[in-house]
Amino acid sequence: MIRLVGLSKTFTSSQGTVEALKNINITIEDGDIFGIIGMSGAGKSTLIRCINMLERPTEGTVYIDDIDLSRLNRRELRKVRGKVAMVFQNFNLLMQKTALQNVCFPLDIANVKPEAAEAKARELLKLVGLEDKENAYPAQLSGGQQQRVAIARALATDPKVLLCDEPTSALDPNTTNSILDLIRDINEKLHITVIVITHQMSVVESICKNVAILDNGEVAEQGAVGEVFAQPKSRAARALVYPESSQESAISVEGQKLIRVVFNGAETAREPMIATMASKEGILANIAFASTRTINDRVYGSMLLGIEEKQVERAKKYLTGSRGITVQEVSEND
Amino acid sequence: MTEPTALQEAWEIVKTQFPLAIWETVYVTVLATLFAVIIGLPLGVLLVIGDKGGIKPLPGWLMKIINVIINLLRSVPFLIIIIVVFPLTRLIMGTAVGTAASIVPLTVAAFPFIARLVESSLREVDPNVIEMAQSAGADSWQIITKVMIPESVPSLVANITIALTTILGYTATSGAIGGGGLGKIAITYGYYRYKYLIMIFAVVLLIVLVQIIQTTGTHLASALDHRLKK
Ligand SMILES: Nc1ncnc2c1ncn2[C@@H]1O[C@H](COP(=O)(O)OP(=O)(O)OP(=O)(O)O)[C@@H](O)[C@H]1O
Ligand SMILES: [Mg+2]
């Protein structure tokens, strides 16, 4: 288990001070894939670098399995780092070393015998699907392949935690998916806790179980991905989850009332639902606004419907009948 | 009849004196570079790691002093260095004149230059890669020996090639005041005895040597660089 308790980081430079992190409290369970998402400059990289003490927090502590990292001396810290491996946006491979030598690097650092290190590295290259590339140099590999080498390298010291700082931001969508699949596989097969930093919703959506939304150095919201995505409470969360929702403006039509339908893991897709409501109940709904996403075949998000005043009560009853849907009336100043 | 005699005489001198002179030039250059690298490499590493954002920041005043000393040594003309280090040369070599003795002032003149070249090579290493090494638990010594230096080998080779050719040029000057080699021949025959043919021949040989070193160095540097797709 990883616990960040009251974590703050202030940078002081000649240009002034920057409060990059303010009182961060996050608990990450073993085996989780935990996403940390936020806009550029929100403090994501600073946060992940505090987790392995590449950056010393100004205040607060990091516990990994109840070991207080901020109390460790440099030597003890270097040992812990073998158990908390890191994957980077730009792969950070040694350009003058082959794929195999790159994977051997952390083992070499830990003074593992070369033969044992190579055997382990070959095994890991196989795990990431690059057994035929062990003698290739990074410049001869594609971005996706380079990230696979970097992931194999991160796994070399049998870490318990994998910290990924924007692991797919330099990759195209297809490659992104294959790298995310690999990370999910590693989490499942090797029981490694994964922390993924990203600014892409799609990354959190496709692999994370829990998520924290970082806004301007603070945790705006955290929880299970489904919940946070279904009903983002904070403005920062809304802006990230439904970039369109800032445009949500209730254009009320004469004689119609607006109701907000919130999907919280509903199994129905929104269009057929509206269509069935029309055909079965004779209720015609006017979709004023909709922003939903489908995660694991379930719908999350919200929708504004304009409905004839007389039919509102019946519509509410019909819609609440489905699982994972709640309905609210929208007042003028909502 | 004067023309063929001059040519014959020149050829005679070339045959008898040049093999030794070339050998002296080469070994003085190589040894002086070697010693300068032995001093300059750690100094260059220190300049990079001791910097504010480096992996082992040293006090600012200390870095400033080191920098000023290096700049000072770099700005003193080589001829002055030869004279100033006379006592040191005598102390180390037993004598201040002669081919072997010229290695001392050459080393003194070259190591600050090499320190700067090494510094610039090491600064080319991606700081993100150094951060990767830290995140993998590497200590400062491992970062220097397993990341910074191996990653900058092609650039170091290219820069040491530059140092070699520069030091080769210096040997011509040290030849003027007691050192041996092609520089000495060029000056004794050309300047003191007006045998321009011999001087020209010595200079051409120096040029050829510089060309050989530079071409070999450039090729080696690119052959060692795995960042290029091949
Ligand atoms: N070493 C530093 N010195 C001073 N300020 C810093 C330093 N590192 C980060 N900051 C500041 O802290 C804030 C958070 O930076 P950070 O790199 O953590 O953001 P991020 O969320 O990772 O952004 P991005 O998505 O662009 O990578 C920024 O305002 C940045 O300028
Ligand atoms: Mg970042």
XYZ file of C-alpha atoms and ligand atoms in Angstrom:
596
model
C 0.000 0.000 0.000
C 1.196 3.485 -0.851
C 0.095 6.434 1.237
C 0.787 10.045 0.459
C 0.108 12.053 3.562
C -0.093 15.824 3.598
C 2.347 16.042 0.718
C 3.403 19.525 -0.338
C 6.141 20.726 -2.620
C 7.203 24.302 -3.088
C 9.873 25.263 -5.588
C 11.879 28.338 -4.802
C 13.829 29.926 -7.584
C 15.027 33.353 -8.566
C 11.700 33.901 -10.338
C 9.797 33.367 -7.113
C 8.107 30.405 -5.496
C 5.804 27.858 -7.078
C 3.521 25.747 -4.936
C 3.551 22.713 -7.197
C 1.757 20.436 -4.698
C -0.521 21.410 -1.840
C -1.494 18.989 0.904
C -1.947 15.864 -1.194
C -3.544 12.864 0.530
C -3.882 9.711 -1.537
C -3.983 6.044 -0.611
C -3.245 3.454 -3.240
C -4.006 -0.179 -2.542
C -1.782 -3.046 -3.630
C -2.636 -4.340 -7.080
C -4.392 -1.163 -8.139
C -3.903 0.690 -11.385
C -4.179 4.223 -10.129
C -4.475 7.131 -12.516
C -3.396 10.659 -11.752
C -4.806 13.023 -14.301
C -4.538 16.754 -14.670
C -3.863 19.595 -17.047
C -0.345 20.594 -17.990
C 1.383 22.201 -15.032
C -1.021 20.665 -12.511
C 1.902 19.053 -10.700
C 1.601 15.472 -11.974
C 5.288 14.916 -12.680
C 6.259 16.557 -9.414
C 3.878 14.219 -7.587
C 5.188 11.044 -9.180
C 8.782 12.170 -8.590
C 7.944 12.685 -4.919
C 6.702 9.103 -4.671
C 10.224 7.738 -5.194
C 11.867 10.800 -3.632
C 13.566 11.960 -6.831
C 12.037 15.145 -5.523
C 12.034 15.662 -1.761
C 8.624 16.900 -0.606
C 8.682 20.173 1.291
C 6.105 18.813 3.724
C 4.337 15.538 4.302
C 5.451 11.974 3.805
C 5.256 9.031 1.489
C 4.696 5.604 2.982
C 5.306 2.484 0.959
C 4.179 -0.532 2.966
C 4.420 1.626 6.078
C 8.037 2.581 5.420
C 8.360 6.334 5.692
C 10.487 7.210 2.657
C 11.225 10.740 3.811
C 13.179 9.325 6.764
C 15.445 7.093 4.700
C 19.040 8.062 4.003
C 20.398 8.072 0.467
C 21.654 4.504 0.594
C 18.389 3.103 1.942
C 16.485 5.143 -0.598
C 18.512 3.709 -3.485
C 17.483 0.238 -2.321
C 13.805 1.178 -2.216
C 14.074 2.560 -5.743
C 14.741 -0.929 -7.046
C 11.266 -1.818 -5.812
C 9.613 1.315 -7.204
C 10.469 1.319 -10.898
C 9.725 4.097 -13.312
C 8.609 4.376 -16.941
C 8.895 7.702 -18.743
C 7.218 9.612 -21.524
C 10.383 9.738 -23.614
C 11.495 6.200 -22.692
C 14.888 7.475 -21.448
C 16.840 4.565 -22.874
C 20.620 4.528 -23.014
C 21.188 5.333 -26.678
C 24.626 3.725 -26.860
C 23.419 0.423 -25.423
C 21.465 -2.425 -27.016
C 17.974 -3.374 -25.880
C 19.425 -6.222 -23.831
C 22.032 -3.984 -22.205
C 19.333 -1.433 -21.391
C 17.241 -4.038 -19.621
C 20.345 -5.194 -17.753
C 21.070 -1.664 -16.539
C 19.155 -1.677 -13.207
C 20.586 -5.133 -12.450
C 24.078 -3.886 -13.204
C 23.422 -0.978 -10.833
C 22.344 -3.480 -8.192
C 25.579 -5.464 -8.750
C 23.870 -8.548 -10.152
C 26.303 -10.865 -11.980
C 26.282 -10.242 -15.754
C 25.214 -13.793 -16.701
C 22.286 -13.746 -14.294
C 21.338 -10.246 -15.422
C 21.341 -11.245 -19.093
C 19.213 -14.304 -18.463
C 16.676 -12.183 -16.612
C 16.766 -9.483 -19.304
C 16.089 -12.048 -22.060
C 13.126 -13.354 -20.125
C 11.726 -9.823 -19.783
C 12.299 -8.946 -23.440
C 10.264 -12.030 -24.226
C 7.526 -10.878 -21.861
C 7.235 -7.573 -23.710
C 7.395 -9.303 -27.088
C 10.862 -8.199 -28.192
C 12.896 -11.377 -27.893
C 14.165 -10.915 -31.446
C 15.401 -7.369 -30.815
C 17.903 -7.892 -28.033
C 20.837 -6.634 -30.081
C 19.051 -3.651 -31.581
C 19.966 -0.154 -30.441
C 17.147 2.219 -29.428
C 17.616 4.270 -32.607
C 16.719 1.143 -34.582
C 13.445 0.624 -32.711
C 10.048 2.289 -33.092
C 8.632 4.409 -30.273
C 6.359 1.615 -29.114
C 9.227 -0.868 -29.141
C 11.419 1.555 -27.207
C 8.725 1.899 -24.555
C 8.513 -1.887 -24.355
C 12.250 -2.050 -23.707
C 11.818 0.639 -21.042
C 9.019 -1.364 -19.424
C 11.146 -4.509 -19.473
C 13.939 -2.509 -17.873
C 11.578 -1.239 -15.177
C 10.601 -4.832 -14.388
C 14.178 -6.071 -14.107
C 14.492 -5.594 -10.367
C 11.123 -7.249 -9.617
C 9.490 -4.024 -8.469
C 6.333 -3.922 -6.404
C 5.295 -0.580 -7.824
C 5.519 0.774 -11.353
C 5.406 4.544 -11.717
C 4.490 5.631 -15.247
C 4.850 9.300 -16.149
C 2.838 9.856 -19.334
C 3.904 6.466 -20.735
C 1.944 6.842 -23.957
C 2.067 10.564 -24.653
C 4.758 10.166 -27.286
C 2.962 7.334 -29.072
C 0.278 7.083 -31.752
C -3.199 5.770 -30.777
C -2.637 2.166 -31.893
C 0.698 1.887 -30.155
C -0.828 3.572 -27.111
C -3.406 0.816 -26.863
C -0.856 -1.951 -27.136
C 1.317 -0.358 -24.439
C -1.718 0.090 -22.181
C -2.625 -3.562 -22.725
C 0.900 -4.506 -21.739
C 0.692 -2.425 -18.557
C -2.633 -4.028 -17.669
C -1.161 -7.493 -18.299
C 1.785 -6.742 -16.060
C -0.536 -5.534 -13.321
C -2.586 -8.705 -13.535
C 0.113 -11.310 -14.098
C 2.867 -9.931 -11.891
C 0.614 -8.267 -9.290
C 2.479 -5.014 -9.567
C 0.768 -1.862 -8.351
C 0.748 0.675 -11.168
C 0.511 4.441 -10.921
C -0.117 6.126 -14.258
C 0.186 9.830 -14.827
C -1.553 11.207 -17.834
C -3.419 14.102 -19.300
C -5.428 11.795 -21.559
C -8.854 10.699 -20.314
C -8.705 7.709 -22.613
C -5.734 6.278 -20.715
C -7.536 6.412 -17.364
C -10.670 5.081 -18.998
C -9.048 2.055 -20.497
C -6.822 0.794 -17.687
C -7.319 2.563 -14.347
C -9.414 1.306 -11.493
C -9.047 4.402 -9.340
C -8.214 7.943 -10.232
C -7.225 11.226 -8.636
C -7.798 14.473 -10.432
C -5.047 16.962 -9.859
C -5.804 20.623 -10.342
C -3.314 23.367 -9.679
C -1.362 21.258 -7.185
C -4.409 19.982 -5.320
C -6.444 16.806 -5.493
C -9.766 18.049 -6.807
C -11.408 14.672 -6.603
C -10.531 11.006 -6.218
C -12.230 7.671 -6.212
C -13.203 4.746 -8.429
C -12.960 5.653 -12.093
C -16.639 4.869 -12.729
C -17.859 7.100 -9.937
C -15.631 10.044 -10.669
C -16.499 9.857 -14.336
C -20.211 9.498 -13.771
C -20.614 12.453 -11.487
C -17.608 14.693 -11.541
C -18.190 17.068 -8.659
C -15.354 19.525 -9.014
C -15.007 21.968 -11.852
C -11.563 20.595 -12.679
C -12.991 17.107 -12.931
C -15.848 18.248 -15.137
C -13.485 20.089 -17.423
C -11.373 16.972 -17.814
C -14.102 14.382 -18.015
C -16.505 16.302 -20.190
C -14.626 19.040 -21.947
C -17.869 19.836 -23.781
C -19.918 20.331 -20.619
C -18.681 23.844 -20.124
C -20.948 24.583 -23.041
C -23.926 23.091 -21.225
C -26.446 25.861 -21.500
C -30.079 25.192 -20.869
C -31.945 26.614 -23.793
C -35.452 26.192 -22.493
C -38.176 25.887 -25.083
C -41.629 27.344 -24.386
C -43.838 24.818 -22.591
C -40.955 22.399 -21.991
C -39.137 21.502 -18.832
C -35.522 20.479 -18.624
C -34.466 17.382 -16.755
C -30.949 16.103 -16.252
C -30.447 12.392 -16.741
C -27.310 11.108 -15.052
C -25.877 7.833 -16.241
C -23.936 6.032 -13.571
C -22.983 2.784 -15.184
C -26.252 2.275 -17.001
C -26.347 -0.623 -19.426
C -28.493 1.107 -21.999
C -27.089 3.253 -24.702
C -28.704 6.680 -24.723
C -30.227 6.791 -28.204
C -32.262 3.574 -28.029
C -33.502 4.646 -24.602
C -34.880 7.899 -25.920
C -36.341 6.064 -28.897
C -38.059 3.440 -26.751
C -39.429 6.133 -24.505
C -40.968 7.730 -27.538
C -42.413 4.557 -29.017
C -43.593 2.891 -25.817
C -44.660 5.878 -23.752
C -45.299 8.406 -26.458
C -43.014 10.871 -24.744
C -41.036 13.021 -27.133
C -37.782 14.226 -25.660
C -35.664 16.960 -27.061
C -31.968 16.376 -26.352
C -30.662 19.793 -25.299
C -27.247 18.562 -24.336
C -25.493 15.240 -23.954
C -22.075 14.170 -22.874
C -21.624 10.538 -22.081
C -18.923 7.976 -22.426
C -18.942 4.242 -22.421
C -16.574 2.454 -20.090
C -16.570 -1.336 -20.014
C -19.916 -1.383 -21.848
C -21.521 0.883 -19.287
C -22.627 4.423 -19.831
C -21.440 7.310 -17.705
C -22.213 10.965 -18.041
C -25.204 13.195 -18.242
C -27.772 14.480 -20.636
C -30.255 17.332 -20.594
C -33.694 16.559 -21.957
C -36.414 19.028 -22.848
C -39.841 17.438 -22.230
C -43.472 18.678 -22.398
C -44.436 19.864 -18.928
C -47.382 17.471 -18.721
C -45.171 14.482 -19.510
C -42.288 15.256 -17.156
C -43.508 13.133 -14.259
C -44.139 10.101 -16.467
C -40.773 10.516 -18.171
C -38.989 10.671 -14.819
C -40.723 7.504 -13.719
C -39.857 5.713 -16.948
C -36.203 6.725 -16.921
C -35.529 5.947 -13.267
C -36.805 2.462 -14.005
C -33.493 1.546 -15.619
C -30.550 0.624 -13.485
C -27.764 3.173 -13.091
C -29.839 6.165 -14.103
C -30.925 9.029 -11.905
C -33.034 11.992 -12.939
C -33.082 15.507 -11.607
C -35.215 18.471 -12.564
C -33.211 21.418 -13.693
C -34.093 24.717 -12.091
C -33.565 28.049 -13.807
C -30.282 28.892 -12.107
C -28.759 25.435 -12.154
C 73.771 23.452 -60.801
C 72.615 24.999 -57.528
C 69.030 23.768 -57.900
C 69.704 20.000 -57.909
C 72.256 20.382 -55.120
C 69.734 22.145 -52.886
C 67.190 19.475 -53.653
C 69.662 16.681 -53.072
C 70.809 18.244 -49.856
C 67.220 18.706 -48.684
C 66.388 15.112 -49.547
C 69.422 13.950 -47.608
C 68.236 15.830 -44.507
C 64.695 14.546 -44.946
C 65.950 10.974 -45.154
C 68.226 11.195 -42.141
C 66.279 13.439 -39.784
C 62.586 13.175 -40.588
C 61.831 9.647 -39.403
C 62.992 10.536 -35.898
C 61.269 13.942 -36.030
C 57.949 12.396 -37.030
C 58.274 9.841 -34.289
C 59.078 12.574 -31.742
C 56.132 14.694 -32.814
C 53.746 11.758 -32.628
C 54.823 10.418 -29.267
C 55.015 13.825 -27.618
C 51.530 14.661 -28.935
C 50.047 11.343 -27.860
C 51.648 11.314 -24.422
C 50.818 14.955 -23.689
C 47.196 14.326 -24.755
C 47.062 11.212 -22.612
C 48.305 13.035 -19.514
C 46.041 15.988 -20.243
C 43.073 13.608 -20.489
C 44.048 11.965 -17.208
C 43.834 15.363 -15.506
C 41.187 16.977 -17.712
C 38.602 14.170 -17.747
C 37.946 14.142 -13.985
C 38.022 17.927 -14.001
C 35.450 18.034 -16.808
C 33.274 15.549 -14.910
C 33.557 17.751 -11.822
C 32.478 20.808 -13.802
C 29.299 19.015 -14.857
C 28.304 17.173 -11.685
C 29.274 20.007 -9.339
C 27.076 22.474 -11.158
C 23.889 23.813 -9.557
C 21.642 21.361 -11.358
C 24.252 18.590 -11.382
C 24.089 15.243 -9.622
C 26.478 16.319 -6.859
C 26.226 20.091 -6.537
C 29.289 21.720 -4.973
C 29.336 25.099 -3.256
C 28.962 27.909 -5.784
C 32.157 29.685 -4.734
C 34.203 26.518 -5.262
C 32.827 26.064 -8.773
C 33.574 29.701 -9.490
C 37.215 29.318 -8.395
C 37.672 26.185 -10.513
C 36.152 27.946 -13.506
C 38.327 31.018 -13.103
C 41.496 28.917 -12.829
C 40.610 26.984 -15.968
C 39.847 30.172 -17.882
C 43.087 31.738 -16.682
C 45.201 28.784 -17.794
C 43.370 28.752 -21.114
C 44.157 32.397 -21.792
C 47.909 32.280 -21.078
C 49.888 32.040 -24.349
C 51.633 28.690 -24.731
C 55.069 30.285 -24.927
C 54.556 31.869 -21.516
C 53.349 28.540 -20.093
C 56.564 26.873 -21.266
C 58.615 29.466 -19.415
C 56.456 29.538 -16.296
C 56.472 25.771 -15.865
C 60.236 25.503 -16.310
C 60.762 24.748 -12.590
C 57.996 22.151 -12.637
C 59.436 20.560 -15.753
C 62.872 20.403 -14.174
C 61.374 18.882 -11.058
C 59.534 16.151 -12.964
C 61.938 15.415 -15.837
C 65.258 16.447 -14.335
C 65.747 18.879 -17.191
C 63.711 21.656 -18.748
C 64.880 21.136 -22.313
C 64.581 18.290 -24.776
C 61.802 16.378 -26.443
C 60.588 14.422 -23.434
C 60.697 17.518 -21.236
C 58.330 19.345 -23.598
C 55.573 16.944 -22.563
C 55.206 18.805 -19.249
C 54.298 22.274 -20.588
C 52.151 20.663 -23.289
C 50.172 18.800 -20.641
C 49.774 21.924 -18.531
C 48.557 23.889 -21.546
C 46.204 21.147 -22.739
C 44.429 19.869 -19.631
C 42.204 22.933 -19.068
C 41.256 22.778 -22.744
C 40.434 19.071 -22.408
C 38.433 19.752 -19.234
C 36.248 22.164 -21.208
C 35.848 19.719 -24.092
C 34.883 16.923 -21.705
C 32.457 19.279 -19.983
C 30.727 20.082 -23.252
C 30.553 16.398 -24.238
C 29.026 15.367 -20.910
C 26.491 18.167 -21.012
C 25.065 16.629 -24.172
C 23.815 13.630 -22.164
C 20.030 13.805 -21.806
C 19.214 14.843 -18.210
C 16.147 12.606 -18.400
C 18.403 9.593 -18.854
C 20.334 10.619 -15.751
C 17.039 10.889 -13.900
C 16.191 7.391 -15.122
C 19.449 6.117 -13.619
C 18.659 7.827 -10.325
C 15.198 6.329 -10.308
C 16.820 2.911 -10.834
C 18.866 3.471 -7.681
C 22.223 4.440 -9.214
C 24.671 6.379 -7.044
C 26.740 9.278 -8.360
C 29.752 7.128 -9.248
C 27.565 4.711 -11.204
C 25.886 7.591 -13.009
C 29.280 8.946 -14.067
C 30.810 5.619 -15.088
C 27.780 3.792 -16.436
C 25.717 6.614 -17.935
C 27.452 9.937 -18.497
C 30.756 8.722 -19.914
C 29.506 5.707 -21.947
C 26.647 7.750 -23.406
C 29.013 10.501 -24.560
C 31.761 8.305 -26.030
C 31.242 9.446 -29.646
C 31.344 13.082 -28.617
C 34.369 12.498 -26.380
C 36.213 10.823 -29.247
C 35.397 13.724 -31.554
C 36.570 16.231 -28.966
C 39.765 14.388 -28.087
C 40.533 14.350 -31.798
C 40.317 18.134 -31.763
C 42.603 18.174 -28.720
C 45.140 15.925 -30.483
C 45.362 18.206 -33.511
C 45.630 21.293 -31.335
C 48.385 19.764 -29.214
C 50.167 18.693 -32.392
C 50.201 22.358 -33.340
C 51.639 23.256 -29.934
C 54.524 20.811 -30.405
C 55.752 23.015 -33.231
C 56.056 25.889 -30.762
C 57.696 23.789 -28.078
C 60.138 22.666 -30.785
C 61.265 26.272 -30.978
C 62.601 26.238 -27.462
C 64.207 22.890 -26.973
C 61.562 20.339 -27.845
C 62.125 18.010 -30.784
C 59.972 16.974 -33.690
C 58.890 18.426 -36.999
C 58.379 21.870 -35.490
C 61.987 22.066 -34.453
C 63.175 21.028 -37.913
C 60.913 23.572 -39.586
C 62.297 26.338 -37.411
C 65.998 25.418 -37.301
C 66.247 24.879 -41.038
C 63.716 27.393 -42.235
C 64.218 30.289 -39.865
C 67.843 30.036 -38.841
C 69.404 28.545 -41.980
C 67.026 29.682 -44.748
C 66.477 26.144 -46.019
C 62.901 26.823 -47.035
C 62.507 23.553 -48.874
C 62.996 21.615 -45.657
C 60.725 23.941 -43.738
C 57.983 23.509 -46.325
C 58.414 19.779 -46.245
C 58.132 19.720 -42.433
C 55.028 21.890 -42.521
C 53.430 19.698 -45.175
C 54.117 16.671 -43.015
C 52.481 18.403 -40.047
C 49.437 19.116 -42.200
C 49.308 15.497 -43.324
C 49.500 14.326 -39.708
C 46.635 16.634 -38.705
C 44.579 15.311 -41.635
C 45.224 11.707 -40.692
C 44.293 12.289 -37.050
C 41.181 14.277 -37.898
C 39.887 11.818 -40.487
C 40.524 8.817 -38.263
C 38.889 10.546 -35.288
C 35.815 11.589 -37.233
C 35.342 8.097 -38.616
C 35.863 6.480 -35.247
C 33.398 8.837 -33.563
C 30.669 8.065 -36.062
C 31.428 4.337 -36.040
C 30.993 4.342 -32.261
C 27.742 6.315 -32.317
C 24.692 4.075 -32.064
C 22.293 6.980 -32.197
C 22.653 6.902 -35.984
C 20.434 4.360 -37.658
C 22.591 1.782 -39.387
N 12.449 22.131 -10.648
C 11.472 23.050 -10.667
N 11.711 24.324 -10.292
C 10.719 25.246 -10.289
N 9.448 24.997 -10.647
C 9.148 23.742 -11.035
C 10.140 22.704 -11.069
N 9.543 21.563 -11.491
C 8.249 21.881 -11.716
N 8.006 23.179 -11.432
C 6.696 23.866 -11.517
O 5.739 23.111 -10.822
C 4.504 23.082 -11.514
C 4.093 21.656 -11.773
O 4.989 21.075 -12.719
P 4.878 19.571 -13.213
O 6.014 19.304 -14.121
O 4.725 18.693 -12.041
O 3.523 19.613 -14.034
P 2.832 18.456 -14.894
O 1.461 18.301 -14.344
O 3.689 17.255 -14.934
O 2.725 19.123 -16.314
P 2.918 18.475 -17.790
O 1.635 17.807 -18.123
O 3.139 19.683 -18.637
O 4.074 17.561 -17.726
C 4.716 23.912 -12.768
O 4.201 25.200 -12.522
C 6.203 23.946 -12.944
O 6.588 25.139 -13.555
Mg 4.806 16.218 -16.504
